[in-house]
Coordinates of C-alpha atoms in Angstrom, one line a residue:
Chain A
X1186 CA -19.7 9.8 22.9
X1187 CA -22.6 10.9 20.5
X1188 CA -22.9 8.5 17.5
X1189 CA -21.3 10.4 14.4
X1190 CA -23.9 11.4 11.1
X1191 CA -22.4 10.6 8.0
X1192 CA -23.5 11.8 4.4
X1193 CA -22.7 9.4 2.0
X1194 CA -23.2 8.2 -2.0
X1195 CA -23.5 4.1 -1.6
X1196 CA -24.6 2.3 -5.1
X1197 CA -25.3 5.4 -6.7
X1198 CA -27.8 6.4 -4.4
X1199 CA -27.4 9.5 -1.5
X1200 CA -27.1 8.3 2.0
X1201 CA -27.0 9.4 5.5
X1202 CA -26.1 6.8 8.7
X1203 CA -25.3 7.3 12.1
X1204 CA -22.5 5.3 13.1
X1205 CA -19.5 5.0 16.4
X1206 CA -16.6 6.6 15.4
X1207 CA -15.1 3.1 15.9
X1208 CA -17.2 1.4 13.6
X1209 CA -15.5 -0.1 10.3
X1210 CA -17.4 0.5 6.9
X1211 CA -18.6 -3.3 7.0
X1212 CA -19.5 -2.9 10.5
X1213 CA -22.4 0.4 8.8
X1214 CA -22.8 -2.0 6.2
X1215 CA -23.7 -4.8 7.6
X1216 CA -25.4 -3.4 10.2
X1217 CA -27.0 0.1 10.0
X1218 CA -27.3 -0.2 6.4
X1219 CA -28.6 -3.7 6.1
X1220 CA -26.6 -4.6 3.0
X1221 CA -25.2 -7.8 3.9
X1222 CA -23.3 -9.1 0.8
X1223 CA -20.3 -7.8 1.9
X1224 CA -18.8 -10.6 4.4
X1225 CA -16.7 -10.7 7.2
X1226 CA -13.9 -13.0 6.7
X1227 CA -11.1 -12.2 8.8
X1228 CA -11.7 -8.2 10.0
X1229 CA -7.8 -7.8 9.5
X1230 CA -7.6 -6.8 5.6
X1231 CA -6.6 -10.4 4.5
X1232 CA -9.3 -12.2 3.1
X1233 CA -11.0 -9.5 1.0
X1234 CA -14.5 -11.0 1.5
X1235 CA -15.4 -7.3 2.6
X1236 CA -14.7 -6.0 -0.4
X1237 CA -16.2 -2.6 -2.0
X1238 CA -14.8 0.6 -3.9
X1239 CA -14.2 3.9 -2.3
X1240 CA -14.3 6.5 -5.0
X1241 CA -13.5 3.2 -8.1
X1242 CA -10.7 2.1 -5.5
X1243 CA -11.1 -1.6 -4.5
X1244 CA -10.6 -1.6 -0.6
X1245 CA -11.4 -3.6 2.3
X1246 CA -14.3 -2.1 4.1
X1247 CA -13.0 -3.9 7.3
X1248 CA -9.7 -1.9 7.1
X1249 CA -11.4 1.8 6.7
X1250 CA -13.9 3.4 9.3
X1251 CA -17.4 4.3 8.5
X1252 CA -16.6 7.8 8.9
X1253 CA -14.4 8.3 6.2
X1254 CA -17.1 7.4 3.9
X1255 CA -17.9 11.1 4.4
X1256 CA -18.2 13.2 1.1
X1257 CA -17.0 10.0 -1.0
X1258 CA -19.0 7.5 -3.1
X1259 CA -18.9 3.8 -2.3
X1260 CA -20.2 0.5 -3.9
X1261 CA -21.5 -2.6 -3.1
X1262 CA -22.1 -6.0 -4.4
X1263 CA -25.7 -4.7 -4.1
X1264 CA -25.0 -2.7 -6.5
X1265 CA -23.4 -4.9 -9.3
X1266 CA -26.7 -6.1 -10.4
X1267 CA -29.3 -3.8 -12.8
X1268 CA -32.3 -5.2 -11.5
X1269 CA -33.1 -8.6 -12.4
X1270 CA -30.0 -8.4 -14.9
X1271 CA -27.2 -9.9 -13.2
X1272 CA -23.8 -8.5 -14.1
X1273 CA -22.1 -10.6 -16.9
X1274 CA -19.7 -11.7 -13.8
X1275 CA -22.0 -12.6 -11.7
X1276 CA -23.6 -14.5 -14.7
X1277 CA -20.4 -15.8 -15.8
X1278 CA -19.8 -17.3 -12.2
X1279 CA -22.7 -19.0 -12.0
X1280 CA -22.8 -20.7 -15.2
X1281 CA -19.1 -22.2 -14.9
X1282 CA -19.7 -22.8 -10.8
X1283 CA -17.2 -20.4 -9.7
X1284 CA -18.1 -20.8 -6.2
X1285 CA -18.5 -23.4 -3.5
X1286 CA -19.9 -21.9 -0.1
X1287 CA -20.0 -18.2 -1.6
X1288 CA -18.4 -16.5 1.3
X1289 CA -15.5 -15.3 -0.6
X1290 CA -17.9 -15.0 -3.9
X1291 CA -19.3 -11.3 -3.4
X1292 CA -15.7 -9.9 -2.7
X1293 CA -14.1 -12.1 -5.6
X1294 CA -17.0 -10.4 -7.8
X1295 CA -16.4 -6.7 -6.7
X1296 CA -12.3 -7.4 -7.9
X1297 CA -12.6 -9.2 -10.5
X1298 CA -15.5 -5.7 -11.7
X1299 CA -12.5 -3.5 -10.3
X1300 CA -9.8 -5.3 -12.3
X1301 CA -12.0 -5.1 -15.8
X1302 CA -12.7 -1.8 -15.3
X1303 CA -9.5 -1.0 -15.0
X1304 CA -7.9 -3.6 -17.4
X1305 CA -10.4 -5.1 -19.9
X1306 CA -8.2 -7.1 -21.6
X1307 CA -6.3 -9.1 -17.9
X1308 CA -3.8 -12.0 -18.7
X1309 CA -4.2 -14.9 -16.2
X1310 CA -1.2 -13.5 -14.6
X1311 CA -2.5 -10.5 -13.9
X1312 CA -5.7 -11.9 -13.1
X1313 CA -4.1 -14.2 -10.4
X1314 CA -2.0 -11.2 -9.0
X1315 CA -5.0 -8.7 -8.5
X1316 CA -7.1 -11.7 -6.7
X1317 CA -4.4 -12.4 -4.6
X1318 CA -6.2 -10.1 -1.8
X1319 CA -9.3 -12.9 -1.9
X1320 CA -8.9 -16.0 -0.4
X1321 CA -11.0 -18.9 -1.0
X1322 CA -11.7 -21.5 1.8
X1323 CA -13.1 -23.9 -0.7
X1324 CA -9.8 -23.9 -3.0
X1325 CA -12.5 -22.6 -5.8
X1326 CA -9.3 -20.5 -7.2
X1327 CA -9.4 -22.0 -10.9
X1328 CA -12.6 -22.1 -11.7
X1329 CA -13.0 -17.9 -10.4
X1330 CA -10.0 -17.7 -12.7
X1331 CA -11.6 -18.8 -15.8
X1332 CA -15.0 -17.2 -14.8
X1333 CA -13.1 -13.8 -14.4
X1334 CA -11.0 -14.3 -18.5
X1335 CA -13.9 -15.6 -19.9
X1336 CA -16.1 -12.8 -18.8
X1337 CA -13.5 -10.4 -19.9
X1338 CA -13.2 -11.9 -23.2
X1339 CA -17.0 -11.7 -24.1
X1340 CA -17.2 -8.4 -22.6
X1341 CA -14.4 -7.3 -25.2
X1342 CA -16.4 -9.0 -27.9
X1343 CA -19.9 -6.5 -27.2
Chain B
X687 CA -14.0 -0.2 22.0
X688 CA -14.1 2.9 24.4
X689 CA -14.7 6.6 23.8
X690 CA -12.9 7.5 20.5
X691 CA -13.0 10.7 19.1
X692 CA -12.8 10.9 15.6
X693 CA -11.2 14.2 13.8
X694 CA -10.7 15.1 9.8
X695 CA -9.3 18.8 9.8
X696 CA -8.7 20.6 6.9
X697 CA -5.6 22.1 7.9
X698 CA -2.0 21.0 8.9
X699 CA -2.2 23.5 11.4
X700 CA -5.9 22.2 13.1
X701 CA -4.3 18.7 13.0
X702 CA -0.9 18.9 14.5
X703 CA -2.8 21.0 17.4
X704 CA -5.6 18.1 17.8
X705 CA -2.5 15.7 17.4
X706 CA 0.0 17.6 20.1
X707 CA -3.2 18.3 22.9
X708 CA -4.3 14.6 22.9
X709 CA -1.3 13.4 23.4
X710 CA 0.1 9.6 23.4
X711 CA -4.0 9.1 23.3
X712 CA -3.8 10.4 19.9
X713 CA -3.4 7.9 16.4
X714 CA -2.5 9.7 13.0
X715 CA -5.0 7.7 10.2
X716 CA -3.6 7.8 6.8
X717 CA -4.8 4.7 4.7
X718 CA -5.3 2.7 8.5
X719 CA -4.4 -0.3 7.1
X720 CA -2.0 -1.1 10.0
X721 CA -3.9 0.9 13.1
X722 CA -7.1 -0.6 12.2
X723 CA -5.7 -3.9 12.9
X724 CA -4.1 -3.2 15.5
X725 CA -7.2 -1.2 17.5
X726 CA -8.8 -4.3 16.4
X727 CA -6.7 -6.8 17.7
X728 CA -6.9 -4.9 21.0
X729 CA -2.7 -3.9 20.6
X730 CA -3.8 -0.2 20.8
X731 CA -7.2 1.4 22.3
X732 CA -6.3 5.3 20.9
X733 CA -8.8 8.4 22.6
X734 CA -8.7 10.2 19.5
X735 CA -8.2 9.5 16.1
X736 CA -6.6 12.5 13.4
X737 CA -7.4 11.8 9.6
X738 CA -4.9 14.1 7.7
X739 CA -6.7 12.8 4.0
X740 CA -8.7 16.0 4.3
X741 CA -5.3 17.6 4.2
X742 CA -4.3 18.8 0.3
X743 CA -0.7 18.8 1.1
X744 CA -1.2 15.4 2.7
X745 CA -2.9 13.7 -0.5
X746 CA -1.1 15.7 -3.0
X747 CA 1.7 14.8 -5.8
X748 CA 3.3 17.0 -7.5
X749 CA 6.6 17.5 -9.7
X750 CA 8.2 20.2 -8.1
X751 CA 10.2 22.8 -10.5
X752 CA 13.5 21.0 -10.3
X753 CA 11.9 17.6 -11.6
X754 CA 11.8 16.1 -8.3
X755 CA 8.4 15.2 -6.8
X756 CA 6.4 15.6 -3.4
X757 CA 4.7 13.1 -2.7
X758 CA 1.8 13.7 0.2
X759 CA 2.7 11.3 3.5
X760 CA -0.7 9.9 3.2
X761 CA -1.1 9.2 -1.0
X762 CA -1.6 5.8 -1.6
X763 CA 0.4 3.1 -3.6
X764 CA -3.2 3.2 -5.5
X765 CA -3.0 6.4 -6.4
X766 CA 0.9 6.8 -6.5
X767 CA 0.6 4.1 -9.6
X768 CA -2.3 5.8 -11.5
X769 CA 0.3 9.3 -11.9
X770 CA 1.1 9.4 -15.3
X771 CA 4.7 10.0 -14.6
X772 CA 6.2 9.1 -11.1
X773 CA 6.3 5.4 -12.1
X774 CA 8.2 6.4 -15.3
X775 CA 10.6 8.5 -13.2
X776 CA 11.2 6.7 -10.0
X777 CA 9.8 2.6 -11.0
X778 CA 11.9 1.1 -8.0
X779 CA 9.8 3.1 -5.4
X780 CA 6.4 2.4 -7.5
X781 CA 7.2 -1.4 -7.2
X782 CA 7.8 -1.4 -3.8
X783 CA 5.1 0.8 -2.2
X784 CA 3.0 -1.4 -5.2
X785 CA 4.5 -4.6 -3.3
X786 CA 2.4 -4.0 0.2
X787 CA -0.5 -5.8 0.9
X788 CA -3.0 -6.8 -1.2
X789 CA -4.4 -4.6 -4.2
X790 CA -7.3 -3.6 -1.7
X791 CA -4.9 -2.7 1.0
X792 CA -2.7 -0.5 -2.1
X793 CA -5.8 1.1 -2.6
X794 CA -5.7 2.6 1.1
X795 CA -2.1 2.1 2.4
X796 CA 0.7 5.0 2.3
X797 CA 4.2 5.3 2.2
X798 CA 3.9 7.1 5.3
X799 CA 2.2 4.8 7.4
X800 CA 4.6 2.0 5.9
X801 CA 7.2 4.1 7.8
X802 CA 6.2 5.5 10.5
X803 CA 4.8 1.6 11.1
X804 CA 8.5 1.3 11.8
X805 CA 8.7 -2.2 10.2
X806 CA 12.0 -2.9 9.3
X807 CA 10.4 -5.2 7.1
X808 CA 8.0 -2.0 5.2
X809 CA 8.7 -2.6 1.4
X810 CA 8.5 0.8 0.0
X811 CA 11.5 2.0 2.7
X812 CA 14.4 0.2 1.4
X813 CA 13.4 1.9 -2.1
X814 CA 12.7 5.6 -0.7
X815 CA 16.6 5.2 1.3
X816 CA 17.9 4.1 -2.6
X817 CA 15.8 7.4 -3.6
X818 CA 17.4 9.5 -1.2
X819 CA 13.7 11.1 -0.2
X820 CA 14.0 13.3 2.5
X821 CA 10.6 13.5 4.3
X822 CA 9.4 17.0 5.6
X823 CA 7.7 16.1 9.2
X824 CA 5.9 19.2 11.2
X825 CA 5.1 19.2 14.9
X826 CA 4.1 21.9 17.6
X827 CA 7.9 23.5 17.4
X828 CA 7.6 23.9 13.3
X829 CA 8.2 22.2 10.5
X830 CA 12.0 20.2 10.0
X831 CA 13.2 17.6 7.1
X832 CA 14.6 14.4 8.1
X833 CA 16.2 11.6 5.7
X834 CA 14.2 8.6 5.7
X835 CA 16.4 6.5 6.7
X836 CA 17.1 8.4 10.3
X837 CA 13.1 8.0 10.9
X838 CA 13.2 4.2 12.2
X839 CA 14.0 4.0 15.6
X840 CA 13.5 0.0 15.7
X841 CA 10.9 -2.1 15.2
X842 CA 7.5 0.1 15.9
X843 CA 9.0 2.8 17.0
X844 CA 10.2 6.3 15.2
X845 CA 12.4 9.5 15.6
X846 CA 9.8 11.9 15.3
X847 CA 9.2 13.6 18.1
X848 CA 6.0 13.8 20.4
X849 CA 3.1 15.7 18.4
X850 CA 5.5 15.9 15.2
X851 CA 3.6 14.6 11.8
X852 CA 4.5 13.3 8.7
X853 CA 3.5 15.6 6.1
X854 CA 5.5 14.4 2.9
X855 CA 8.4 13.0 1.4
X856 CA 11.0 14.7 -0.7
X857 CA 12.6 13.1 -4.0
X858 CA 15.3 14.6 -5.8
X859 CA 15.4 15.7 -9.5
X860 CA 17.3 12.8 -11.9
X861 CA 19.7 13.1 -14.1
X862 CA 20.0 11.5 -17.3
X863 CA 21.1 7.9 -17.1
X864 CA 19.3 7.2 -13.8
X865 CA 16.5 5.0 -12.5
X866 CA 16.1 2.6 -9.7
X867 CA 14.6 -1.0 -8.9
X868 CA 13.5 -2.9 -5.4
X869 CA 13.3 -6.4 -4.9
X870 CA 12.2 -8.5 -2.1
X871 CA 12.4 -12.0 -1.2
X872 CA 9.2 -13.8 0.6
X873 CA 8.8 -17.5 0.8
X874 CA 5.4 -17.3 -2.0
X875 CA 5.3 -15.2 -5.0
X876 CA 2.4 -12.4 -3.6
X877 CA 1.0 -11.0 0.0
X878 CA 4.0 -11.8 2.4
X879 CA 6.3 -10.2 4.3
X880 CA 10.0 -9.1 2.8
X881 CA 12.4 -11.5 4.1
X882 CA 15.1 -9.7 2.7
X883 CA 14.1 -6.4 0.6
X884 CA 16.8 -4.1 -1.1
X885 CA 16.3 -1.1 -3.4
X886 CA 19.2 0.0 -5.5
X887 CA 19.2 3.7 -7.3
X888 CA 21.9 4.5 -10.1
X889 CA 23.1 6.9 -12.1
X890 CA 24.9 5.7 -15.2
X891 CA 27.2 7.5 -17.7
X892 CA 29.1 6.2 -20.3
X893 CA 28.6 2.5 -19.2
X894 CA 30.0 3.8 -15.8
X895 CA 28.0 4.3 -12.4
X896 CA 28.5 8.1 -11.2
X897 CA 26.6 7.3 -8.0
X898 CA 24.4 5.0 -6.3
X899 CA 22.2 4.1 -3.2
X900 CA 21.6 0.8 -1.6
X901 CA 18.4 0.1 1.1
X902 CA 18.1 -2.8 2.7
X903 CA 15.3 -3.5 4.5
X904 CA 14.3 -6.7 6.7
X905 CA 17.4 -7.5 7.9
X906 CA 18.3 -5.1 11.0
X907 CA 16.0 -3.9 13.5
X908 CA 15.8 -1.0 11.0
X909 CA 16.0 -0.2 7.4
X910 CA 19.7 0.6 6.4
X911 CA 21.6 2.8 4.1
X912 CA 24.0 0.6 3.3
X913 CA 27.0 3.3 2.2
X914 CA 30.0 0.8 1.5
X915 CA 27.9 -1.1 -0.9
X916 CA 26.9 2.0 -2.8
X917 CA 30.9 2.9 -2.7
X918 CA 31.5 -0.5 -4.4
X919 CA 29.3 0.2 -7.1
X920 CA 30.7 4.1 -8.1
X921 CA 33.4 4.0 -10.2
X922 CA 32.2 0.0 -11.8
X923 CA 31.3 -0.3 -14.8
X924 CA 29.0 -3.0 -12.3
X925 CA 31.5 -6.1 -13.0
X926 CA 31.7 -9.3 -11.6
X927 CA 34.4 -8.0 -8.5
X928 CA 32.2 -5.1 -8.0
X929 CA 29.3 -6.2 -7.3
X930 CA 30.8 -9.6 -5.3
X931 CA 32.0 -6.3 -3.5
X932 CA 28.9 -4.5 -3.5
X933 CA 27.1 -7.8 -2.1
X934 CA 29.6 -8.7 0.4
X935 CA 29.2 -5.2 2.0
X936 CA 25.4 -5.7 2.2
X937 CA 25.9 -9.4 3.7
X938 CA 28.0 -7.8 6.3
X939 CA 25.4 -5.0 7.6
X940 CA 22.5 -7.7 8.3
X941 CA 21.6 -8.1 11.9
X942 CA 18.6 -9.8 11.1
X943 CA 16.0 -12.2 13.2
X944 CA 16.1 -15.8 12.8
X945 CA 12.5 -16.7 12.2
X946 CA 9.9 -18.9 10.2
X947 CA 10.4 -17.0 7.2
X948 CA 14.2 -17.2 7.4
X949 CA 17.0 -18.2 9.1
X950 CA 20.2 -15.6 10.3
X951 CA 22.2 -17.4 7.4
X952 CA 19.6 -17.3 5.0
X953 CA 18.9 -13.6 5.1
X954 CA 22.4 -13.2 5.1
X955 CA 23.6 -14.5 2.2
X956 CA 20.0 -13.4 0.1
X957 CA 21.1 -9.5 1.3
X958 CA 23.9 -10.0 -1.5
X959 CA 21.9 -11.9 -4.0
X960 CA 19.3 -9.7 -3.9
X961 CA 22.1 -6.7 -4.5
X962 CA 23.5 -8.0 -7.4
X963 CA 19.9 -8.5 -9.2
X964 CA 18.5 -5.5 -8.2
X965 CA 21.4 -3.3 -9.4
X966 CA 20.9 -5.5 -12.4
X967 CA 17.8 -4.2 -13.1
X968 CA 18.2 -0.2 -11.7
X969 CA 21.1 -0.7 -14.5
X970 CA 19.2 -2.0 -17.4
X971 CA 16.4 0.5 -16.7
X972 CA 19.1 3.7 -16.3
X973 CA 20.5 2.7 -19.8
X974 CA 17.0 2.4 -21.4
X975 CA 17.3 -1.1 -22.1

């Protein structure tokens, strides 16, 4: 079977791949594409590490085929960062050590961006619920937690 | 994996040919959030794969003249929860089909693959039975409706017939006093299976129920309409006796599976608990409280 072309929008920017039709999104993404943040975890839509958005809506890229990226716009943890300027997560992670061995930390990050776009203003609740889809080898839960309110809260405040 | 073909076409028609001509090769892909695991896992190796999202009426939801919706087989919970009114309408079947997976799996998965997965288990079923949605399903011999609750067959396996396609499900308009609720229990608070899931949809006047339907999922080898407890409940002004009634009629349907999650007795006796709090809250939401 001939490899499939697919036209694309990933991080903003127009793309075009060649891919099997059985290759997952993270399998393009990871290989093809080069952008490795997105991890592989478990490959079975449990663990979230693979995390991206498929026109704003947070899926696993393990549990969607890199075909059906066609015509749609996806993003990245590449894409989270303006240049050198980290997003005020990713800033906000770092400074209160939300993270141990950082394989669940890219897919944590591209919730927690889906989640305060969506809700600016999260209770922990809520904040718990919607990371429920991330798992954290490292029991790192808390500390994400606070990282993820506290950001929200001095995003609120610009 | 071997030779897959891949196919998006834009019409029901170009699908449900693609669909019929490969044959049991051939794997519908609505959000895939169950057949990519299972191609992964090795369970299934299909030749060809349909996507029916390039499909409007597969994606679409709309409030039909009468007030009742269409919802498209393939719209996800995702999607179902950002319409400004279905939620408002029918909040039962937006908390269950909001109750699968995770919130990246909601933003792929369908109410159509969570039944034509057959689980009898699938959250947002118990709820759609309690809606009375009828789901319109189209093959090579036309299009026919079928009630959702005579699509399960048993576990993994449905009623639709070879090359036949879920297009959409059906709810009915409301009237006043009505509304619904699902509740499930699993042994942690998010991302498990239903041990026991029941969805309960009322119509109140006056302080009295005028009608009612009970699903109850996770207990059976399918998802049931559970008739004698809805009986119980028309007529009540939802008392003590009638919902002891209503939850001893859905303790007797369970066939369930004695497993890790829960044992025969267990899933049993949590059918009529989960009854009485469910109509609870279809009743509190009906009245506008």
């Amino acid at each position: 079977m001939a490899k499939v072309h697919v036209t694309t929008t990933i991080n903003g920017e127009p793309m075009e791949f060649l891919c099997e039709p059985s290759d997952t999104m993270l399998d393009a993404l990871r290989g093809t594409l080069n952008l490795t943040g997105s991890k592989e975890g478990c490959a079975s839509g449990d663990c979230g590490a693979c995390s991206i958005t498929l026109d704003d809506r947070l899926v696993c890229s393990c549990l969607m085929l890199a075909v059906e990226s066609e015509g749609h716009e996806i993003r990245t943890i590449e894409g989270m960062a303006q240049g050198d300027k980290l997003h005020p997560l990713q800033q906000k992670f770092l400074e209160m050590a939300a993270l141990q061995c950082g394989i669940c930390t890219s897919g944590m990050l591209v919730a927690s961006d889906a989640l305060l776009k969506k809700n600016p203003d999260p209770s922990e609740e809520e904040v718990r619920f919607w990371l429920a889809g991330n798992l954290c080898r490292c029991t790192g839960y808390d500390k994400i937690v606070r990282a993820v309110m506290e950001t929200a809260a001095e995003m609120r405040a610009q | 994996m071997t030779e897959l073909r891949y196919l998006a076409p834009d019409t029901l028609d170009e699908a449900i040919g693609a669909f019929a001509k490969a044959g049991s090769a051939a794997r519908i892909l609505a959000g895939g959030t169950d057949l990519l695991v299972q191609m992964r896992s090795g369970v299934l190796k299909p030749g060809v794969i349909v996507d029916i999202k390039k499909i409007p009426e597969m994606t679409a939801i709309e409030q039909t003249a009468d007030g009742g919706f269409r919802i498209g087989a393939a719209v996800s919970g995702m999607a179902l929860a950002e319409h400004g009114k279905f939620g408002k309408i029918w909040p039962g079947v937006l908390e269950a089909v909001n109750l699968i997976g995770s919130k990246q799996v909601q933003g792929r998965a369908s109410a159509g693959g969570n039944l034509c997965n057959g689980s009898p288990a699938g959250d947002s079923v118990p709820a759609m039975v309690a809606a009375g949605a009828v789901v319109t399903v189209q093959g090579p011999n036309g299009r026919r409706e079928m009630k959702v609750e005579d699509v399960p067959a048993g576990p993994g396996r449905t009623n639709l017939k070879p090359g036949e396609i879920l297009v959409s499900f059906a709810l009915p308009p409301r009237p006043p006093g009505s509304s619904d609720a699902y509740l499930r229990m699993i042994p942690r608070t998010e991302m498990d299976i239903a041990v026991v899931g029941v969805g309960v949809s009322l119509t109140i006047k006056d302080g009295t129920v005028t009608s009612a339907r009970v699903g109850l999922g996770a207990v059976a080898p399918t998802v049931l309409l559970v008739e004698d407890a809805a009986k119980a409940l028309i007529g009540s002004k939802l008392d003590d006796a009638a919902l002891a009634k209503a939850a001893a009629a859905c303790s007797a349907a369970c066939r369930p599976i004695d497993d890790k999650r829960g044992t025969i007795a267990y899933r049993t006796k949590v059918a009529g608990v989960l009854l009485k709090r469910t109509a609870g809250i279809a009743a509190q939401r009906a009245q506008g409280k």
